[in-house]
Amino acid sequence: MEFKNLLIDTKNNITTISINRPNNLNSLNIKTLEEIAKGINLSINNDKTKCIIITGVGDKAFIAGADIKEFMKYDSSNAYTFSETGNKLLFEVIENSPKPIIAMINGYALGGGLELAMACHIRVASEDSRMGLPEVSLGIIPGYGGTKRLPLLVGKGRAMEMIITGRMINATEAQSFGLINHMVKKEKLIDFCNDLASKIMVNSPNAIKHAIKSLNSNYKEGFSNFSDEIFNFSKCFDSDDFKEGTSAFIEKRKPNFN
Ligand code: COA
């Protein structure tokens, strides 16, 4: 299958899916979100794939969030569909994949990028990576599970602070928070992730599938309110703050929310 914004490569039963929009710091436009969903589903159904690694092309970004240029035209109705559809077709598919998925974070993992990494089963980041949920600086909130999965990984207090300050944290802090499993030197990142995948793949695929299912079932309750994130996310798109926040990003200036 031909992809415009994705590279897919399978070697030694490991499928690496690389988001390929480096000029836009691999930000997620609709086309890319659709392609990642296709790539993940193809890999889940590919007998040759036993483990999946997701990463970004280039040495600057894993994924710098949703494509602000694309969604600055949205109102609450488009935003609701964007959040609901993306959650269902991609983020929940990643989380519930019977095959393990490792996020190989090689730079900025922001907004939807960090949310995608958090939906993965394991996160490994290079030392120079920076992570955050900066949506409030754009006049919106995370809409792909950020308000749900971040507190599960780092605790409510840290999640609250990260989300309402929008502050980026470095890999050392992310590791101390439990947001990432491992921090490794940039030049060792690919080898480390392949090695981790190999260690997983010596085990029973059937047992791994059931372990993922069983672990995920612990947190079902935490996700019973997914609909409130989608609703609150979409409501922000009708606000003046959203217009100001996204315009400020495009005009490369600080937003003025007063
Ligand atoms: N959506 C759309 N385009 C994006 C983007 C995003 N989320 N993140 C980066 N880009 C684009 C920039 O607009 C720029 O394009 P241009 O060259 O046409 O102006 C290009 O990628 C490079 O980004 P730039 O901002 O110049 O790089 P930088 O090194 O100065 O800053 C970041 C890097 C990640 C700090 C900065 O790009 C940023 O804050 N991005 C937005 C992050 C965000 O808010 N994500 C959440 C979205 S919900």
PDB file of C-alpha atoms and ligand atoms in Angstrom:
ATOM      1  CA  MET A   1       0.000   0.000   0.000  1.00  0.00           C
ATOM      2  CA  GLU A   2       1.222   3.511  -0.897  1.00  0.00           C
ATOM      3  CA  PHE A   3       1.448   6.048   1.915  1.00  0.00           C
ATOM      4  CA  LYS A   4       2.054   9.782   1.528  1.00  0.00           C
ATOM      5  CA  ASN A   5       3.071  10.672   5.077  1.00  0.00           C
ATOM      6  CA  LEU A   6       4.216   7.317   6.459  1.00  0.00           C
ATOM      7  CA  LEU A   7       7.130   4.939   6.027  1.00  0.00           C
ATOM      8  CA  ILE A   8       6.587   1.306   6.989  1.00  0.00           C
ATOM      9  CA  ASP A   9       9.329  -1.260   7.196  1.00  0.00           C
ATOM     10  CA  THR A  10       9.240  -4.805   8.563  1.00  0.00           C
ATOM     11  CA  LYS A  11      12.476  -6.540   9.566  1.00  0.00           C
ATOM     12  CA  ASN A  12      12.957  -9.509  11.902  1.00  0.00           C
ATOM     13  CA  ASN A  13       9.237  -9.453  12.787  1.00  0.00           C
ATOM     14  CA  ILE A  14       9.426  -5.818  13.950  1.00  0.00           C
ATOM     15  CA  THR A  15       7.361  -3.321  11.969  1.00  0.00           C
ATOM     16  CA  THR A  16       8.566   0.268  12.252  1.00  0.00           C
ATOM     17  CA  ILE A  17       6.005   2.926  11.344  1.00  0.00           C
ATOM     18  CA  SER A  18       7.621   6.346  10.831  1.00  0.00           C
ATOM     19  CA  ILE A  19       5.573   9.516  10.484  1.00  0.00           C
ATOM     20  CA  ASN A  20       7.127  11.354   7.572  1.00  0.00           C
ATOM     21  CA  ARG A  21       6.328  15.090   7.646  1.00  0.00           C
ATOM     22  CA  PRO A  22       9.577  16.434   9.080  1.00  0.00           C
ATOM     23  CA  ASN A  23       9.029  19.926   7.647  1.00  0.00           C
ATOM     24  CA  ASN A  24       5.943  20.200   9.837  1.00  0.00           C
ATOM     25  CA  LEU A  25       7.619  18.398  12.753  1.00  0.00           C
ATOM     26  CA  ASN A  26       5.490  15.327  11.922  1.00  0.00           C
ATOM     27  CA  SER A  27       2.340  17.079  13.113  1.00  0.00           C
ATOM     28  CA  LEU A  28      -0.838  15.073  12.653  1.00  0.00           C
ATOM     29  CA  ASN A  29      -3.113  16.266   9.872  1.00  0.00           C
ATOM     30  CA  ILE A  30      -6.185  14.196   8.986  1.00  0.00           C
ATOM     31  CA  LYS A  31      -4.410  12.410   6.125  1.00  0.00           C
ATOM     32  CA  THR A  32      -1.586  11.343   8.446  1.00  0.00           C
ATOM     33  CA  LEU A  33      -3.977  10.208  11.194  1.00  0.00           C
ATOM     34  CA  GLU A  34      -5.826   8.076   8.628  1.00  0.00           C
ATOM     35  CA  GLU A  35      -2.591   6.625   7.317  1.00  0.00           C
ATOM     36  CA  ILE A  36      -1.294   5.744  10.798  1.00  0.00           C
ATOM     37  CA  ALA A  37      -4.600   3.975  11.528  1.00  0.00           C
ATOM     38  CA  LYS A  38      -4.245   2.021   8.257  1.00  0.00           C
ATOM     39  CA  GLY A  39      -0.603   1.214   8.980  1.00  0.00           C
ATOM     40  CA  ILE A  40      -1.397  -0.033  12.487  1.00  0.00           C
ATOM     41  CA  ASN A  41      -4.289  -2.191  11.267  1.00  0.00           C
ATOM     42  CA  LEU A  42      -2.165  -3.643   8.453  1.00  0.00           C
ATOM     43  CA  SER A  43       0.590  -4.463  10.944  1.00  0.00           C
ATOM     44  CA  ILE A  44      -1.811  -6.038  13.438  1.00  0.00           C
ATOM     45  CA  ASN A  45      -3.093  -8.275  10.628  1.00  0.00           C
ATOM     46  CA  ASN A  46       0.347  -9.037   9.174  1.00  0.00           C
ATOM     47  CA  ASP A  47       1.569 -12.486  10.274  1.00  0.00           C
ATOM     48  CA  LYS A  48       5.169 -11.312   9.872  1.00  0.00           C
ATOM     49  CA  THR A  49       4.701  -8.554  12.489  1.00  0.00           C
ATOM     50  CA  LYS A  50       5.147  -9.491  16.126  1.00  0.00           C
ATOM     51  CA  CYS A  51       5.968  -6.060  17.541  1.00  0.00           C
ATOM     52  CA  ILE A  52       5.381  -2.503  16.286  1.00  0.00           C
ATOM     53  CA  ILE A  53       7.559   0.589  16.792  1.00  0.00           C
ATOM     54  CA  ILE A  54       6.161   4.069  16.063  1.00  0.00           C
ATOM     55  CA  THR A  55       8.518   7.002  15.534  1.00  0.00           C
ATOM     56  CA  GLY A  56       8.983  10.247  13.614  1.00  0.00           C
ATOM     57  CA  VAL A  57      11.253  10.975  10.646  1.00  0.00           C
ATOM     58  CA  GLY A  58      14.086  13.459  11.248  1.00  0.00           C
ATOM     59  CA  ASP A  59      16.051  14.217  14.373  1.00  0.00           C
ATOM     60  CA  LYS A  60      13.874  17.006  15.741  1.00  0.00           C
ATOM     61  CA  ALA A  61      10.424  15.607  16.414  1.00  0.00           C
ATOM     62  CA  PHE A  62       8.508  12.468  17.230  1.00  0.00           C
ATOM     63  CA  ILE A  63       5.205  14.305  16.637  1.00  0.00           C
ATOM     64  CA  ALA A  64       4.652  18.008  17.480  1.00  0.00           C
ATOM     65  CA  GLY A  65       0.904  17.552  17.990  1.00  0.00           C
ATOM     66  CA  ALA A  66      -2.153  17.890  15.836  1.00  0.00           C
ATOM     67  CA  ASP A  67      -1.716  20.049  12.742  1.00  0.00           C
ATOM     68  CA  ILE A  68      -2.637  23.496  14.073  1.00  0.00           C
ATOM     69  CA  LYS A  69      -2.789  24.943  10.549  1.00  0.00           C
ATOM     70  CA  GLU A  70      -5.453  22.410   9.623  1.00  0.00           C
ATOM     71  CA  PHE A  71      -7.636  22.530  12.697  1.00  0.00           C
ATOM     72  CA  MET A  72      -7.614  26.318  13.165  1.00  0.00           C
ATOM     73  CA  LYS A  73     -10.586  26.336  10.744  1.00  0.00           C
ATOM     74  CA  TYR A  74     -12.619  24.000  12.986  1.00  0.00           C
ATOM     75  CA  ASP A  75     -15.693  24.911  15.023  1.00  0.00           C
ATOM     76  CA  SER A  76     -17.019  22.835  17.930  1.00  0.00           C
ATOM     77  CA  SER A  77     -18.849  20.447  15.616  1.00  0.00           C
ATOM     78  CA  ASN A  78     -15.775  19.602  13.470  1.00  0.00           C
ATOM     79  CA  ALA A  79     -13.693  19.388  16.634  1.00  0.00           C
ATOM     80  CA  TYR A  80     -16.112  16.926  18.221  1.00  0.00           C
ATOM     81  CA  THR A  81     -15.918  14.640  15.178  1.00  0.00           C
ATOM     82  CA  PHE A  82     -12.109  15.061  14.997  1.00  0.00           C
ATOM     83  CA  SER A  83     -11.687  13.996  18.617  1.00  0.00           C
ATOM     84  CA  GLU A  84     -14.297  11.230  18.659  1.00  0.00           C
ATOM     85  CA  THR A  85     -13.231   9.673  15.341  1.00  0.00           C
ATOM     86  CA  GLY A  86      -9.505   9.895  16.080  1.00  0.00           C
ATOM     87  CA  ASN A  87      -9.984   8.288  19.489  1.00  0.00           C
ATOM     88  CA  LYS A  88     -12.006   5.414  18.070  1.00  0.00           C
ATOM     89  CA  LEU A  89     -10.095   4.735  14.859  1.00  0.00           C
ATOM     90  CA  LEU A  90      -6.554   5.280  16.102  1.00  0.00           C
ATOM     91  CA  PHE A  91      -5.845   5.879  19.786  1.00  0.00           C
ATOM     92  CA  GLU A  92      -8.048   3.076  21.126  1.00  0.00           C
ATOM     93  CA  VAL A  93      -6.799   0.726  18.390  1.00  0.00           C
ATOM     94  CA  ILE A  94      -3.206   1.387  19.462  1.00  0.00           C
ATOM     95  CA  GLU A  95      -4.014   0.908  23.145  1.00  0.00           C
ATOM     96  CA  ASN A  96      -5.915  -2.322  22.549  1.00  0.00           C
ATOM     97  CA  SER A  97      -3.579  -3.745  19.903  1.00  0.00           C
ATOM     98  CA  PRO A  98      -2.920  -7.452  20.614  1.00  0.00           C
ATOM     99  CA  LYS A  99       0.633  -6.866  19.364  1.00  0.00           C
ATOM    100  CA  PRO A 100       2.880  -4.699  21.560  1.00  0.00           C
ATOM    101  CA  ILE A 101       3.478  -1.149  20.347  1.00  0.00           C
ATOM    102  CA  ILE A 102       6.544   0.833  21.435  1.00  0.00           C
ATOM    103  CA  ALA A 103       6.663   4.625  21.041  1.00  0.00           C
ATOM    104  CA  MET A 104      10.223   5.511  20.037  1.00  0.00           C
ATOM    105  CA  ILE A 105      10.276   9.204  21.000  1.00  0.00           C
ATOM    106  CA  ASN A 106      13.032  10.966  19.078  1.00  0.00           C
ATOM    107  CA  GLY A 107      12.470  14.644  19.865  1.00  0.00           C
ATOM    108  CA  TYR A 108       9.359  16.749  20.503  1.00  0.00           C
ATOM    109  CA  ALA A 109       6.317  14.714  21.605  1.00  0.00           C
ATOM    110  CA  LEU A 110       3.672  17.383  22.101  1.00  0.00           C
ATOM    111  CA  GLY A 111      -0.126  17.473  22.240  1.00  0.00           C
ATOM    112  CA  GLY A 112      -1.523  14.675  20.074  1.00  0.00           C
ATOM    113  CA  GLY A 113       2.046  13.358  19.721  1.00  0.00           C
ATOM    114  CA  LEU A 114       2.414  12.765  23.434  1.00  0.00           C
ATOM    115  CA  GLU A 115      -1.163  11.451  23.513  1.00  0.00           C
ATOM    116  CA  LEU A 116      -0.261   8.939  20.801  1.00  0.00           C
ATOM    117  CA  ALA A 117       2.856   7.888  22.728  1.00  0.00           C
ATOM    118  CA  MET A 118       0.735   7.483  25.873  1.00  0.00           C
ATOM    119  CA  ALA A 119      -1.678   5.181  24.032  1.00  0.00           C
ATOM    120  CA  CYS A 120       1.293   2.910  23.150  1.00  0.00           C
ATOM    121  CA  HIS A 121       2.230   0.061  25.510  1.00  0.00           C
ATOM    122  CA  ILE A 122       5.813   1.226  26.188  1.00  0.00           C
ATOM    123  CA  ARG A 123       7.622   4.572  25.724  1.00  0.00           C
ATOM    124  CA  VAL A 124      11.349   4.961  25.074  1.00  0.00           C
ATOM    125  CA  ALA A 125      12.767   8.474  24.569  1.00  0.00           C
ATOM    126  CA  SER A 126      16.088   9.911  23.456  1.00  0.00           C
ATOM    127  CA  GLU A 127      17.865  12.137  26.000  1.00  0.00           C
ATOM    128  CA  ASP A 128      17.074  15.306  24.044  1.00  0.00           C
ATOM    129  CA  SER A 129      13.317  14.643  23.813  1.00  0.00           C
ATOM    130  CA  ARG A 130      10.808  17.154  25.160  1.00  0.00           C
ATOM    131  CA  MET A 131       7.258  16.262  26.079  1.00  0.00           C
ATOM    132  CA  GLY A 132       4.158  18.219  26.955  1.00  0.00           C
ATOM    133  CA  LEU A 133       0.488  18.959  26.414  1.00  0.00           C
ATOM    134  CA  PRO A 134       0.579  22.657  25.366  1.00  0.00           C
ATOM    135  CA  GLU A 135      -3.053  22.822  24.175  1.00  0.00           C
ATOM    136  CA  VAL A 136      -4.126  25.460  26.742  1.00  0.00           C
ATOM    137  CA  SER A 137      -1.668  27.873  25.114  1.00  0.00           C
ATOM    138  CA  LEU A 138      -3.817  27.547  21.979  1.00  0.00           C
ATOM    139  CA  GLY A 139      -7.095  28.081  23.843  1.00  0.00           C
ATOM    140  CA  ILE A 140      -8.108  24.393  23.819  1.00  0.00           C
ATOM    141  CA  ILE A 141      -7.555  21.224  25.892  1.00  0.00           C
ATOM    142  CA  PRO A 142      -6.085  17.819  24.950  1.00  0.00           C
ATOM    143  CA  GLY A 143      -8.609  15.872  22.857  1.00  0.00           C
ATOM    144  CA  TYR A 144      -6.975  12.505  22.277  1.00  0.00           C
ATOM    145  CA  GLY A 145      -7.031  11.097  25.790  1.00  0.00           C
ATOM    146  CA  GLY A 146      -4.462  13.435  27.381  1.00  0.00           C
ATOM    147  CA  THR A 147      -6.630  14.290  30.381  1.00  0.00           C
ATOM    148  CA  LYS A 148      -7.280  10.561  30.868  1.00  0.00           C
ATOM    149  CA  ARG A 149      -3.997   8.760  30.183  1.00  0.00           C
ATOM    150  CA  LEU A 150      -1.544  11.332  31.601  1.00  0.00           C
ATOM    151  CA  PRO A 151      -2.847  11.078  35.206  1.00  0.00           C
ATOM    152  CA  LEU A 152      -2.759   7.266  34.942  1.00  0.00           C
ATOM    153  CA  LEU A 153       0.949   7.419  34.105  1.00  0.00           C
ATOM    154  CA  VAL A 154       2.196  10.324  36.233  1.00  0.00           C
ATOM    155  CA  GLY A 155      -0.497  10.884  38.904  1.00  0.00           C
ATOM    156  CA  LYS A 156      -3.192  13.571  39.088  1.00  0.00           C
ATOM    157  CA  GLY A 157      -1.080  16.377  40.572  1.00  0.00           C
ATOM    158  CA  ARG A 158       1.671  16.190  37.979  1.00  0.00           C
ATOM    159  CA  ALA A 159      -0.851  15.729  35.167  1.00  0.00           C
ATOM    160  CA  MET A 160      -2.854  18.738  36.341  1.00  0.00           C
ATOM    161  CA  GLU A 161       0.270  20.900  36.467  1.00  0.00           C
ATOM    162  CA  MET A 162       1.521  19.752  33.067  1.00  0.00           C
ATOM    163  CA  ILE A 163      -1.871  20.340  31.444  1.00  0.00           C
ATOM    164  CA  ILE A 164      -2.760  23.725  32.949  1.00  0.00           C
ATOM    165  CA  THR A 165       0.736  25.186  32.568  1.00  0.00           C
ATOM    166  CA  GLY A 166       1.241  23.563  29.156  1.00  0.00           C
ATOM    167  CA  ARG A 167       4.904  23.272  30.186  1.00  0.00           C
ATOM    168  CA  MET A 168       7.273  20.970  28.308  1.00  0.00           C
ATOM    169  CA  ILE A 169       9.362  18.566  30.366  1.00  0.00           C
ATOM    170  CA  ASN A 170      12.650  16.973  29.387  1.00  0.00           C
ATOM    171  CA  ALA A 171      13.356  13.248  29.187  1.00  0.00           C
ATOM    172  CA  THR A 172      14.990  13.107  32.631  1.00  0.00           C
ATOM    173  CA  GLU A 173      11.900  14.593  34.260  1.00  0.00           C
ATOM    174  CA  ALA A 174       9.618  12.410  32.113  1.00  0.00           C
ATOM    175  CA  GLN A 175      11.445   9.333  33.342  1.00  0.00           C
ATOM    176  CA  SER A 176      11.282  10.417  36.976  1.00  0.00           C
ATOM    177  CA  PHE A 177       7.508  10.980  36.510  1.00  0.00           C
ATOM    178  CA  GLY A 178       7.029   7.476  35.012  1.00  0.00           C
ATOM    179  CA  LEU A 179       5.862   9.009  31.751  1.00  0.00           C
ATOM    180  CA  ILE A 180       8.555   7.125  29.803  1.00  0.00           C
ATOM    181  CA  ASN A 181       9.930   3.653  30.537  1.00  0.00           C
ATOM    182  CA  HIS A 182      13.476   4.388  29.353  1.00  0.00           C
ATOM    183  CA  MET A 183      15.686   7.320  28.391  1.00  0.00           C
ATOM    184  CA  VAL A 184      18.580   6.469  26.058  1.00  0.00           C
ATOM    185  CA  LYS A 185      21.275   8.278  24.097  1.00  0.00           C
ATOM    186  CA  LYS A 186      20.002   9.465  20.723  1.00  0.00           C
ATOM    187  CA  GLU A 187      22.434   7.307  18.751  1.00  0.00           C
ATOM    188  CA  LYS A 188      21.371   4.212  20.718  1.00  0.00           C
ATOM    189  CA  LEU A 189      17.609   4.771  20.403  1.00  0.00           C
ATOM    190  CA  ILE A 190      16.868   2.477  17.444  1.00  0.00           C
ATOM    191  CA  ASP A 191      19.053  -0.379  18.704  1.00  0.00           C
ATOM    192  CA  PHE A 192      17.559  -0.086  22.178  1.00  0.00           C
ATOM    193  CA  CYS A 193      13.976  -0.275  20.862  1.00  0.00           C
ATOM    194  CA  ASN A 194      14.764  -3.191  18.531  1.00  0.00           C
ATOM    195  CA  ASP A 195      16.440  -4.989  21.419  1.00  0.00           C
ATOM    196  CA  LEU A 196      13.436  -4.357  23.671  1.00  0.00           C
ATOM    197  CA  ALA A 197      11.116  -5.662  20.933  1.00  0.00           C
ATOM    198  CA  SER A 198      13.305  -8.784  20.580  1.00  0.00           C
ATOM    199  CA  LYS A 199      13.090  -9.418  24.321  1.00  0.00           C
ATOM    200  CA  ILE A 200       9.297  -9.212  24.130  1.00  0.00           C
ATOM    201  CA  MET A 201       9.093 -11.416  21.021  1.00  0.00           C
ATOM    202  CA  VAL A 202      10.710 -14.468  22.619  1.00  0.00           C
ATOM    203  CA  ASN A 203       7.524 -14.737  24.678  1.00  0.00           C
ATOM    204  CA  SER A 204       4.189 -16.248  23.686  1.00  0.00           C
ATOM    205  CA  PRO A 205       2.215 -13.930  21.353  1.00  0.00           C
ATOM    206  CA  ASN A 206      -0.988 -15.379  22.759  1.00  0.00           C
ATOM    207  CA  ALA A 207       0.082 -14.678  26.341  1.00  0.00           C
ATOM    208  CA  ILE A 208       1.202 -11.139  25.387  1.00  0.00           C
ATOM    209  CA  LYS A 209      -2.184 -10.462  23.769  1.00  0.00           C
ATOM    210  CA  HIS A 210      -4.004 -11.596  26.908  1.00  0.00           C
ATOM    211  CA  ALA A 211      -1.626  -9.679  29.201  1.00  0.00           C
ATOM    212  CA  ILE A 212      -2.333  -6.445  27.296  1.00  0.00           C
ATOM    213  CA  LYS A 213      -6.080  -7.096  27.479  1.00  0.00           C
ATOM    214  CA  SER A 214      -5.967  -7.898  31.164  1.00  0.00           C
ATOM    215  CA  LEU A 215      -3.771  -4.907  32.071  1.00  0.00           C
ATOM    216  CA  ASN A 216      -5.940  -2.528  30.056  1.00  0.00           C
ATOM    217  CA  SER A 217      -9.076  -3.796  31.782  1.00  0.00           C
ATOM    218  CA  ASN A 218      -7.751  -2.355  35.079  1.00  0.00           C
ATOM    219  CA  TYR A 219      -8.179   1.140  33.678  1.00  0.00           C
ATOM    220  CA  LYS A 220     -11.557   0.842  31.933  1.00  0.00           C
ATOM    221  CA  GLU A 221     -13.193   2.850  34.715  1.00  0.00           C
ATOM    222  CA  GLY A 222     -10.737   5.701  34.147  1.00  0.00           C
ATOM    223  CA  PHE A 223     -11.937   5.931  30.589  1.00  0.00           C
ATOM    224  CA  SER A 224     -15.656   5.844  31.248  1.00  0.00           C
ATOM    225  CA  ASN A 225     -15.610   9.629  30.987  1.00  0.00           C
ATOM    226  CA  PHE A 226     -13.907   9.851  27.601  1.00  0.00           C
ATOM    227  CA  SER A 227     -16.994  11.602  26.310  1.00  0.00           C
ATOM    228  CA  ASP A 228     -16.432  14.565  28.666  1.00  0.00           C
ATOM    229  CA  GLU A 229     -12.969  15.190  27.192  1.00  0.00           C
ATOM    230  CA  ILE A 230     -14.400  15.084  23.670  1.00  0.00           C
ATOM    231  CA  PHE A 231     -17.220  17.459  24.695  1.00  0.00           C
ATOM    232  CA  ASN A 232     -14.976  19.930  26.559  1.00  0.00           C
ATOM    233  CA  PHE A 233     -12.348  19.802  23.797  1.00  0.00           C
ATOM    234  CA  SER A 234     -14.930  20.630  21.140  1.00  0.00           C
ATOM    235  CA  LYS A 235     -16.516  23.469  23.167  1.00  0.00           C
ATOM    236  CA  CYS A 236     -13.184  25.321  23.196  1.00  0.00           C
ATOM    237  CA  PHE A 237     -13.272  25.641  19.410  1.00  0.00           C
ATOM    238  CA  ASP A 238     -16.102  28.191  19.530  1.00  0.00           C
ATOM    239  CA  SER A 239     -14.117  30.524  21.803  1.00  0.00           C
ATOM    240  CA  ASP A 240     -12.220  33.728  21.009  1.00  0.00           C
ATOM    241  CA  ASP A 241      -9.289  32.262  22.960  1.00  0.00           C
ATOM    242  CA  PHE A 242      -8.982  29.459  20.385  1.00  0.00           C
ATOM    243  CA  LYS A 243      -8.885  31.999  17.521  1.00  0.00           C
ATOM    244  CA  GLU A 244      -6.277  34.064  19.364  1.00  0.00           C
ATOM    245  CA  GLY A 245      -4.175  31.046  20.409  1.00  0.00           C
ATOM    246  CA  THR A 246      -3.959  29.452  16.968  1.00  0.00           C
ATOM    247  CA  SER A 247      -3.462  32.804  15.173  1.00  0.00           C
ATOM    248  CA  ALA A 248      -0.621  33.622  17.573  1.00  0.00           C
ATOM    249  CA  PHE A 249       1.069  30.293  16.740  1.00  0.00           C
ATOM    250  CA  ILE A 250       0.863  30.918  12.985  1.00  0.00           C
ATOM    251  CA  GLU A 251       2.032  34.534  13.407  1.00  0.00           C
ATOM    252  CA  LYS A 252       4.907  33.307  15.647  1.00  0.00           C
ATOM    253  CA  ARG A 253       3.957  35.561  18.568  1.00  0.00           C
ATOM    254  CA  LYS A 254       2.743  35.100  22.138  1.00  0.00           C
ATOM    255  CA  PRO A 255      -1.051  34.870  22.523  1.00  0.00           C
ATOM    256  CA  ASN A 256      -2.938  37.574  24.400  1.00  0.00           C
ATOM    257  CA  PHE A 257      -5.949  35.958  26.062  1.00  0.00           C
ATOM    258  CA  ASN A 258      -7.317  39.063  27.831  1.00  0.00           C
TER     259      ASN A 258
HETATM  260  N1  COA B   1       1.001  22.000  13.551  1.00  0.00           N
HETATM  261  C1  COA B   1       1.326  22.550  12.384  1.00  0.00           C
HETATM  262  N2  COA B   1       2.561  22.952  12.065  1.00  0.00           N
HETATM  263  C2  COA B   1       3.501  22.790  12.996  1.00  0.00           C
HETATM  264  C3  COA B   1       3.238  22.229  14.262  1.00  0.00           C
HETATM  265  C4  COA B   1       1.904  21.821  14.528  1.00  0.00           C
HETATM  266  N3  COA B   1       1.562  21.241  15.679  1.00  0.00           N
HETATM  267  N4  COA B   1       4.382  22.214  14.989  1.00  0.00           N
HETATM  268  C5  COA B   1       5.340  22.740  14.193  1.00  0.00           C
HETATM  269  N5  COA B   1       4.805  23.086  12.993  1.00  0.00           N
HETATM  270  C6  COA B   1       5.498  23.701  11.864  1.00  0.00           C
HETATM  271  C7  COA B   1       5.787  25.174  12.132  1.00  0.00           C
HETATM  272  O1  COA B   1       4.660  25.967  11.849  1.00  0.00           O
HETATM  273  C8  COA B   1       6.944  25.422  11.196  1.00  0.00           C
HETATM  274  O2  COA B   1       6.441  25.578   9.898  1.00  0.00           O
HETATM  275  P1  COA B   1       6.947  26.824   8.977  1.00  0.00           P
HETATM  276  O3  COA B   1       8.393  26.497   8.732  1.00  0.00           O
HETATM  277  O4  COA B   1       6.088  26.699   7.761  1.00  0.00           O
HETATM  278  O5  COA B   1       6.741  28.068   9.783  1.00  0.00           O
HETATM  279  C9  COA B   1       7.709  24.080  11.226  1.00  0.00           C
HETATM  280  O6  COA B   1       6.787  23.101  11.698  1.00  0.00           O
HETATM  281  C10 COA B   1       8.901  24.103  12.182  1.00  0.00           C
HETATM  282  O7  COA B   1       8.442  24.508  13.452  1.00  0.00           O
HETATM  283  P2  COA B   1       9.035  25.763  14.256  1.00  0.00           P
HETATM  284  O8  COA B   1       7.987  26.248  15.193  1.00  0.00           O
HETATM  285  O9  COA B   1       9.633  26.756  13.323  1.00  0.00           O
HETATM  286  O10 COA B   1      10.208  25.019  15.056  1.00  0.00           O
HETATM  287  P3  COA B   1      10.875  25.493  16.427  1.00  0.00           P
HETATM  288  O11 COA B   1      12.072  24.656  16.599  1.00  0.00           O
HETATM  289  O12 COA B   1      11.021  26.964  16.483  1.00  0.00           O
HETATM  290  O13 COA B   1       9.778  25.096  17.554  1.00  0.00           O
HETATM  291  C11 COA B   1       8.162  23.659  18.607  1.00  0.00           C
HETATM  292  C12 COA B   1       9.438  23.751  17.757  1.00  0.00           C
HETATM  293  C13 COA B   1       7.746  22.185  18.671  1.00  0.00           C
HETATM  294  C14 COA B   1       8.424  24.185  20.030  1.00  0.00           C
HETATM  295  C15 COA B   1       7.041  24.509  17.951  1.00  0.00           C
HETATM  296  O14 COA B   1       6.949  24.134  16.576  1.00  0.00           O
HETATM  297  C16 COA B   1       5.681  24.341  18.549  1.00  0.00           C
HETATM  298  O15 COA B   1       5.401  24.874  19.616  1.00  0.00           O
HETATM  299  N6  COA B   1       4.776  23.605  17.848  1.00  0.00           N
HETATM  300  C17 COA B   1       3.409  23.467  18.252  1.00  0.00           C
HETATM  301  C18 COA B   1       3.271  22.508  19.390  1.00  0.00           C
HETATM  302  C19 COA B   1       1.836  22.414  19.853  1.00  0.00           C
HETATM  303  O16 COA B   1       1.251  23.362  20.340  1.00  0.00           O
HETATM  304  N7  COA B   1       1.262  21.215  19.688  1.00  0.00           N
HETATM  305  C20 COA B   1      -0.067  20.918  20.137  1.00  0.00           C
HETATM  306  C21 COA B   1      -1.025  21.092  19.036  1.00  0.00           C
HETATM  307  S1  COA B   1      -2.642  20.719  19.603  1.00  0.00           S
END
